[in-house]
PDB file of C-alpha atoms in Angstrom:
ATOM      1  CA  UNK A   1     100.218 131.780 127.749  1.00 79.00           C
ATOM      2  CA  UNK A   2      97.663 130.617 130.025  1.00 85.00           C
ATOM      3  CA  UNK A   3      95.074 130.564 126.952  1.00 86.00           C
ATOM      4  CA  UNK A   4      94.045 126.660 126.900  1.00 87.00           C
ATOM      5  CA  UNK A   5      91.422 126.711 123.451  1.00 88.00           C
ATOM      6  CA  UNK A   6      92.040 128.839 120.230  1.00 89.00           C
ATOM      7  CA  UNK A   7      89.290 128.811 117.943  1.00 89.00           C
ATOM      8  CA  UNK A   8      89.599 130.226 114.527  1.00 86.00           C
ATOM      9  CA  UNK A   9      87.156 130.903 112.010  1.00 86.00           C
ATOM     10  CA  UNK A  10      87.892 132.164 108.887  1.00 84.00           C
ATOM     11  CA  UNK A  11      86.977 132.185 105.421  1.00 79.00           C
ATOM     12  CA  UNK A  12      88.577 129.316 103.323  1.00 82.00           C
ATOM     13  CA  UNK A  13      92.444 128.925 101.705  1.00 80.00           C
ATOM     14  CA  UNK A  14      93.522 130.744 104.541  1.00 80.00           C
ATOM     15  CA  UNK A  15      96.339 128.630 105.731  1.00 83.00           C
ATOM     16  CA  UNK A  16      94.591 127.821 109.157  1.00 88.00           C
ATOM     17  CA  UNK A  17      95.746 123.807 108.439  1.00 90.00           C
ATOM     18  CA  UNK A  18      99.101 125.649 108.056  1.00 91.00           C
ATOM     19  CA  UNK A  19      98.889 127.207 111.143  1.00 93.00           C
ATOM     20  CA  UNK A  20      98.254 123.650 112.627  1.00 93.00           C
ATOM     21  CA  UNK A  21     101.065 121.801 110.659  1.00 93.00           C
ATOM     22  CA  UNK A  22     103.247 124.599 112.520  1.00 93.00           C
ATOM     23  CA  UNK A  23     102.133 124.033 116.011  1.00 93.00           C
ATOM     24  CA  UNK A  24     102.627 120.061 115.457  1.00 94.00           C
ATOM     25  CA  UNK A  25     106.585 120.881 114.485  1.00 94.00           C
ATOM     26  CA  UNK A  26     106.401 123.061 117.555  1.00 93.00           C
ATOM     27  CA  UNK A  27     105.050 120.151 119.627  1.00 94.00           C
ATOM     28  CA  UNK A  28     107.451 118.278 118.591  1.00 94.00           C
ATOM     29  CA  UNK A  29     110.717 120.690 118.861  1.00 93.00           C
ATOM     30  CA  UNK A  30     109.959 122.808 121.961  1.00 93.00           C
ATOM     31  CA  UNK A  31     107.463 121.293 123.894  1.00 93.00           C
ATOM     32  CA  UNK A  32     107.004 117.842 123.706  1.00 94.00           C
ATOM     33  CA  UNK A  33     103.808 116.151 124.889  1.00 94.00           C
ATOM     34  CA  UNK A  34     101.502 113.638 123.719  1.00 94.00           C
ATOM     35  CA  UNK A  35      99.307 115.634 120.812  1.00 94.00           C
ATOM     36  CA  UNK A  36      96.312 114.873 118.107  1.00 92.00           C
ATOM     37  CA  UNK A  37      95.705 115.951 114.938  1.00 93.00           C
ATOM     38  CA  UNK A  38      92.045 115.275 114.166  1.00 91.00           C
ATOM     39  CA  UNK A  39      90.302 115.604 110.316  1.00 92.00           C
ATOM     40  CA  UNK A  40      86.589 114.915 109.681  1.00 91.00           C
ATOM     41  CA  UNK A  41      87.980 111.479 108.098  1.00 90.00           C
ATOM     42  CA  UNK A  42      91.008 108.804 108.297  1.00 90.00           C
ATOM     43  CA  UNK A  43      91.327 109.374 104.179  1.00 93.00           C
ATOM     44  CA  UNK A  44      92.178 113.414 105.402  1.00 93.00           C
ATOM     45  CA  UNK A  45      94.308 112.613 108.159  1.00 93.00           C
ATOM     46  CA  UNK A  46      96.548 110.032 105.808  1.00 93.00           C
ATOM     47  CA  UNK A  47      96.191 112.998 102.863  1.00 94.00           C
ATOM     48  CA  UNK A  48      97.520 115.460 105.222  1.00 93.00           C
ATOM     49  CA  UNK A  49     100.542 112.975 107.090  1.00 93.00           C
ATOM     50  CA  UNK A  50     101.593 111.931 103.525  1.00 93.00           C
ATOM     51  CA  UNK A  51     101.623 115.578 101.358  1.00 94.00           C
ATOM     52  CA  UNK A  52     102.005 117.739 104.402  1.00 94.00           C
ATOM     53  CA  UNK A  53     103.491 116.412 107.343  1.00 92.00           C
ATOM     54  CA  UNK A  54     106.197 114.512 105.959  1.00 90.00           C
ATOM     55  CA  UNK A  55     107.411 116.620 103.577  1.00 91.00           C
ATOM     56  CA  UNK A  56     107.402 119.552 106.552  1.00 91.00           C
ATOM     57  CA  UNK A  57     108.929 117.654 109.349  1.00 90.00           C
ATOM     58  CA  UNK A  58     111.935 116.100 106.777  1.00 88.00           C
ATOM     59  CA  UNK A  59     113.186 119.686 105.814  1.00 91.00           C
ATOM     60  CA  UNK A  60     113.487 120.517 109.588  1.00 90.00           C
ATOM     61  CA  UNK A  61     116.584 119.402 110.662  1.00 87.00           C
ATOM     62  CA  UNK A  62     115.562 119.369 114.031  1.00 87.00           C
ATOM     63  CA  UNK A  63     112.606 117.461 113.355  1.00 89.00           C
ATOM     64  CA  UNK A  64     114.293 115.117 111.063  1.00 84.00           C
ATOM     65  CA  UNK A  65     116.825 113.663 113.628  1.00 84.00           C
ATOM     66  CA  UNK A  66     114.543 112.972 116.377  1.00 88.00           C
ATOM     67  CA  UNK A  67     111.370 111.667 113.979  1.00 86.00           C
ATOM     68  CA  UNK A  68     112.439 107.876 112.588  1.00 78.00           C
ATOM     69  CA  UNK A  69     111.453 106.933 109.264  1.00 71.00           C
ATOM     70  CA  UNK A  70     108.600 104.499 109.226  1.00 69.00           C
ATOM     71  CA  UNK A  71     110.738 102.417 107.213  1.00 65.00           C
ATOM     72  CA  UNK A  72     113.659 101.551 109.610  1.00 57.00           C
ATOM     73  CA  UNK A  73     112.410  97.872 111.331  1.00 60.00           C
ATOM     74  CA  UNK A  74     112.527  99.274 114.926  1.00 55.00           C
ATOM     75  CA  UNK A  75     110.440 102.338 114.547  1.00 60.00           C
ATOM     76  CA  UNK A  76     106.910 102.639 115.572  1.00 73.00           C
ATOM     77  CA  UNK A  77     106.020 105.487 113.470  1.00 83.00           C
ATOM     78  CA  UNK A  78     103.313 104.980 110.228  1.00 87.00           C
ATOM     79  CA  UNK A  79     101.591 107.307 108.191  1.00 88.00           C
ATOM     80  CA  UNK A  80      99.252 107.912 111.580  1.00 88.00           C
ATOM     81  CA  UNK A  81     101.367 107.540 114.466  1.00 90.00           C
ATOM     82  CA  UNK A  82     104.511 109.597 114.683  1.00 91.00           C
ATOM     83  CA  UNK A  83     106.928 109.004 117.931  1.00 91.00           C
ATOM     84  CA  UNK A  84     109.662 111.829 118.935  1.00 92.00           C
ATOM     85  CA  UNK A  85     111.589 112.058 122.537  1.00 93.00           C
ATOM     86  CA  UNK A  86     109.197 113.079 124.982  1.00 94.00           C
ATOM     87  CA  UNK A  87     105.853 112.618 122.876  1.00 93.00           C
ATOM     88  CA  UNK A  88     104.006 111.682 119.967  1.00 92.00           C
ATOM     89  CA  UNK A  89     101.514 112.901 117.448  1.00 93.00           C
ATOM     90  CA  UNK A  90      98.240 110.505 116.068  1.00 91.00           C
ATOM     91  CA  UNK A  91      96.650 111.648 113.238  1.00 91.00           C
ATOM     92  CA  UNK A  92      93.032 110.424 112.915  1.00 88.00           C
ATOM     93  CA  UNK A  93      89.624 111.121 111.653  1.00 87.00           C
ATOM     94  CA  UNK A  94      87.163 112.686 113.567  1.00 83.00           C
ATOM     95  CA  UNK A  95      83.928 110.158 112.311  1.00 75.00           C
ATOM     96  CA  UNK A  96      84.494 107.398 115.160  1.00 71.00           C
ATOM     97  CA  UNK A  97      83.722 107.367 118.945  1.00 69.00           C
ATOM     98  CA  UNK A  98      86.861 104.948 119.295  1.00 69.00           C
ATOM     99  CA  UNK A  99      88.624 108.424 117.555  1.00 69.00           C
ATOM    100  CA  UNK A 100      88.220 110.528 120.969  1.00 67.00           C
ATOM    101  CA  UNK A 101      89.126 107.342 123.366  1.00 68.00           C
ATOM    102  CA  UNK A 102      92.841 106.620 121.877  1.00 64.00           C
ATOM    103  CA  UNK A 103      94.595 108.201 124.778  1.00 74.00           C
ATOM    104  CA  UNK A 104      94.925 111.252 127.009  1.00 83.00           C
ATOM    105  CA  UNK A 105      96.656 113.968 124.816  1.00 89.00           C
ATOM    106  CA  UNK A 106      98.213 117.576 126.015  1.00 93.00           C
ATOM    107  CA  UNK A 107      97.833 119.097 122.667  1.00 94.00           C
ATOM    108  CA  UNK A 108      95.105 118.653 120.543  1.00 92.00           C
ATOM    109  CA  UNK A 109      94.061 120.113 116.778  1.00 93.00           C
ATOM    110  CA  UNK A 110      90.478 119.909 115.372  1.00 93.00           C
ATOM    111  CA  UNK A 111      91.435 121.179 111.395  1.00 93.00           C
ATOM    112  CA  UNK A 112      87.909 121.765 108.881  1.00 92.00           C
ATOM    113  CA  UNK A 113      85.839 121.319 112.347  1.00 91.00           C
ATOM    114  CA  UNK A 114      82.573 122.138 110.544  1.00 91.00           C
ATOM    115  CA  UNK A 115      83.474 119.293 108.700  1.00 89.00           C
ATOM    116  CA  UNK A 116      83.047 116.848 111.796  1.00 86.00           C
ATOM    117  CA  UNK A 117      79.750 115.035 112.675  1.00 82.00           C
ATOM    118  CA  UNK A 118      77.235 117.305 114.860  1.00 78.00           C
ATOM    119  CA  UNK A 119      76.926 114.136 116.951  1.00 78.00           C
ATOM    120  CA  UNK A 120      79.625 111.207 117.384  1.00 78.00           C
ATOM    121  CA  UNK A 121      78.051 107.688 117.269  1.00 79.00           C
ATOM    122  CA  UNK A 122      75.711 109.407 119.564  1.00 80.00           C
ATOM    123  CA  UNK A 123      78.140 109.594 122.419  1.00 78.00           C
ATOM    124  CA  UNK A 124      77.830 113.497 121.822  1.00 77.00           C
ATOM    125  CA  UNK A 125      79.454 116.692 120.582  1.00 77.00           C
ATOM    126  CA  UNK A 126      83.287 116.238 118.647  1.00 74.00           C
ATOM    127  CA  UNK A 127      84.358 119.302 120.555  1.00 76.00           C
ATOM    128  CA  UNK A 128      83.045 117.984 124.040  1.00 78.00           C
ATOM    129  CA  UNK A 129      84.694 114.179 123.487  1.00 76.00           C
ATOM    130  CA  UNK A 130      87.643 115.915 122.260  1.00 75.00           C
ATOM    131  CA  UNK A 131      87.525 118.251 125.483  1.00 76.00           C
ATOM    132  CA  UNK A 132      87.797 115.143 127.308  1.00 79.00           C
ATOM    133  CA  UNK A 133      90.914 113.930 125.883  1.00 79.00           C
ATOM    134  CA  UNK A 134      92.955 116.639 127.437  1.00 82.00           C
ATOM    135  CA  UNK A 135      91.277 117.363 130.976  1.00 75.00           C
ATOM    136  CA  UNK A 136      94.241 115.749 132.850  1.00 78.00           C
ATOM    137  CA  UNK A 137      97.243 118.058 131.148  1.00 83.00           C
ATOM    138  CA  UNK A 138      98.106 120.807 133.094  1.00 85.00           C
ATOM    139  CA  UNK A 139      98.955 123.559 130.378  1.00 88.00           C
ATOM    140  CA  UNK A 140      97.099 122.009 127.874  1.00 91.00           C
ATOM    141  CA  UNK A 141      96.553 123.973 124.104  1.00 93.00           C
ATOM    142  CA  UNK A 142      93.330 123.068 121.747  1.00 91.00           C
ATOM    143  CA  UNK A 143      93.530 124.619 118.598  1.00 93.00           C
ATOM    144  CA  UNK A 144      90.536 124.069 116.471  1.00 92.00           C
ATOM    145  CA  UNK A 145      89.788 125.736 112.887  1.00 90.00           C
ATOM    146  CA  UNK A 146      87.162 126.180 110.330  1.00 91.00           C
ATOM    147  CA  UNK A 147      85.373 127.579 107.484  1.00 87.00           C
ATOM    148  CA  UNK A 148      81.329 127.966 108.515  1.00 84.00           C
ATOM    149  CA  UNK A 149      79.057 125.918 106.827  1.00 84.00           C
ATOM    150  CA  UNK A 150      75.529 126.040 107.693  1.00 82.00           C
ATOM    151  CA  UNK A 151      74.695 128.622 110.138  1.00 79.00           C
ATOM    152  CA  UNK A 152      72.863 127.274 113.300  1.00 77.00           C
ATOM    153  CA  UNK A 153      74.600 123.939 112.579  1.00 80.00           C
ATOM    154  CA  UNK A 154      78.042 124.908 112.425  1.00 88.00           C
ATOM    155  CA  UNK A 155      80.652 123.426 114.873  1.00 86.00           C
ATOM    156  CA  UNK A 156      82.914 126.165 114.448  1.00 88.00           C
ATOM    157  CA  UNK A 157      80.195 128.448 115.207  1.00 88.00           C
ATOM    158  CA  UNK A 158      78.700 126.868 118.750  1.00 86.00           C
ATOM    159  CA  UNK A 159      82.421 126.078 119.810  1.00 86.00           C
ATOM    160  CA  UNK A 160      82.898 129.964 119.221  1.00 86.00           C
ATOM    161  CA  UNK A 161      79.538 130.793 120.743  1.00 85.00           C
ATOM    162  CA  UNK A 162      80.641 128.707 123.787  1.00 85.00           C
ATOM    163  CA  UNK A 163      84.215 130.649 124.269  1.00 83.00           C
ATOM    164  CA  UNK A 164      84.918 133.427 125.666  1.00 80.00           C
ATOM    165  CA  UNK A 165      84.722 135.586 121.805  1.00 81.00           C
ATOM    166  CA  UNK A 166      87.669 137.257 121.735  1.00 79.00           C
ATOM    167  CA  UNK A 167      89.181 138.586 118.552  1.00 78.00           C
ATOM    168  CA  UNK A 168      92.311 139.005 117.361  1.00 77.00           C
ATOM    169  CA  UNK A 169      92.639 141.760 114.828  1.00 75.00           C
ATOM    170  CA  UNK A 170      94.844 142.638 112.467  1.00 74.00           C
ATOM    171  CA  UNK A 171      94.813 146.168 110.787  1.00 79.00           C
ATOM    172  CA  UNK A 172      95.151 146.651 107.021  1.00 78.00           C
ATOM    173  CA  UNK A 173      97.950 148.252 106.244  1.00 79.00           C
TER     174      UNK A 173
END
């Protein structure tokens, strides 16, 4: 698809971070690239490596063989950094400038966006630093997802404002 940014809002348990942990494995299986996973803090990105991640990627055969175990001496996966032929995912949190500056990714995820900081060390927007990451990938995909908070200061909200507005509808059966 030539669609580059995906921005979902919706209300909340409604398995957008699933829809996230699903384009990671995808990442990872069909189209390999360097990708980031990005949570309004480190303690959420660890949460989400340990309970979700993991447990996802271990069932998936696929997955499984080309993913080491952080526990073998020569890999250079942790709970944060996860290495697979072709290209990697870093998990991180979303409240440091140094966050946005890791590396230039392909693929990048934005999960509970309304969750980051309006303004990043005052370096400026999470969406526009994030933007930046990914400027240099030719086919790159940036999914980012969110319950609204506060309207008028809502991340979600201005990133969607900022888009082109589509919507994707589906009809009750």
């Amino acid at each position: 698809s030539k669609t580059e940014v995906i921005i979902v809002i919706k209300p909340t348990q409604c398995a957008a971070t699933t829809v996230a942990l699903i384009f990671l494995c995808g990442v990872a299986a069909l189209y390999p690239g360097p990708c980031l996973f990005m949570q309004p803090t480190d303690a959420m990105a660890r949460s989400f490596s340990k309970k979700r991640l993991t447990p996802a990627y271990k069932l998936l055969e696929t997955l499984n063989e080309k993913i080491k175990d952080p526990k073998s001496r020569d890999s250079s996966n942790t709970i944060l950094s996860k290495v697979f032929p072709g290209g990697s995912w870093q998990l991180t949190g979303a409240n440091s400038g140094a966050s946005y500056r890791a590396e230039t990714i392909k693929y990048l995820i934005l999960d509970d966006f309304d969750d980051f900081e309006i303004d990043i060390e005052g370096e400026g927007s999470p969406e526009g630093l994030a933007d930046r990451r990914t400027g240099t990938f030719p086919g790159r995909k940036i999914y980012i997802n969110s319950t609204t908070t506060v309207k008028d200061t809502s991340n979600i909200e201005r990133a969607f404002d900022k888009s082109s507005q589509g919507y994707f509808h589906v009809p009750c059966p």
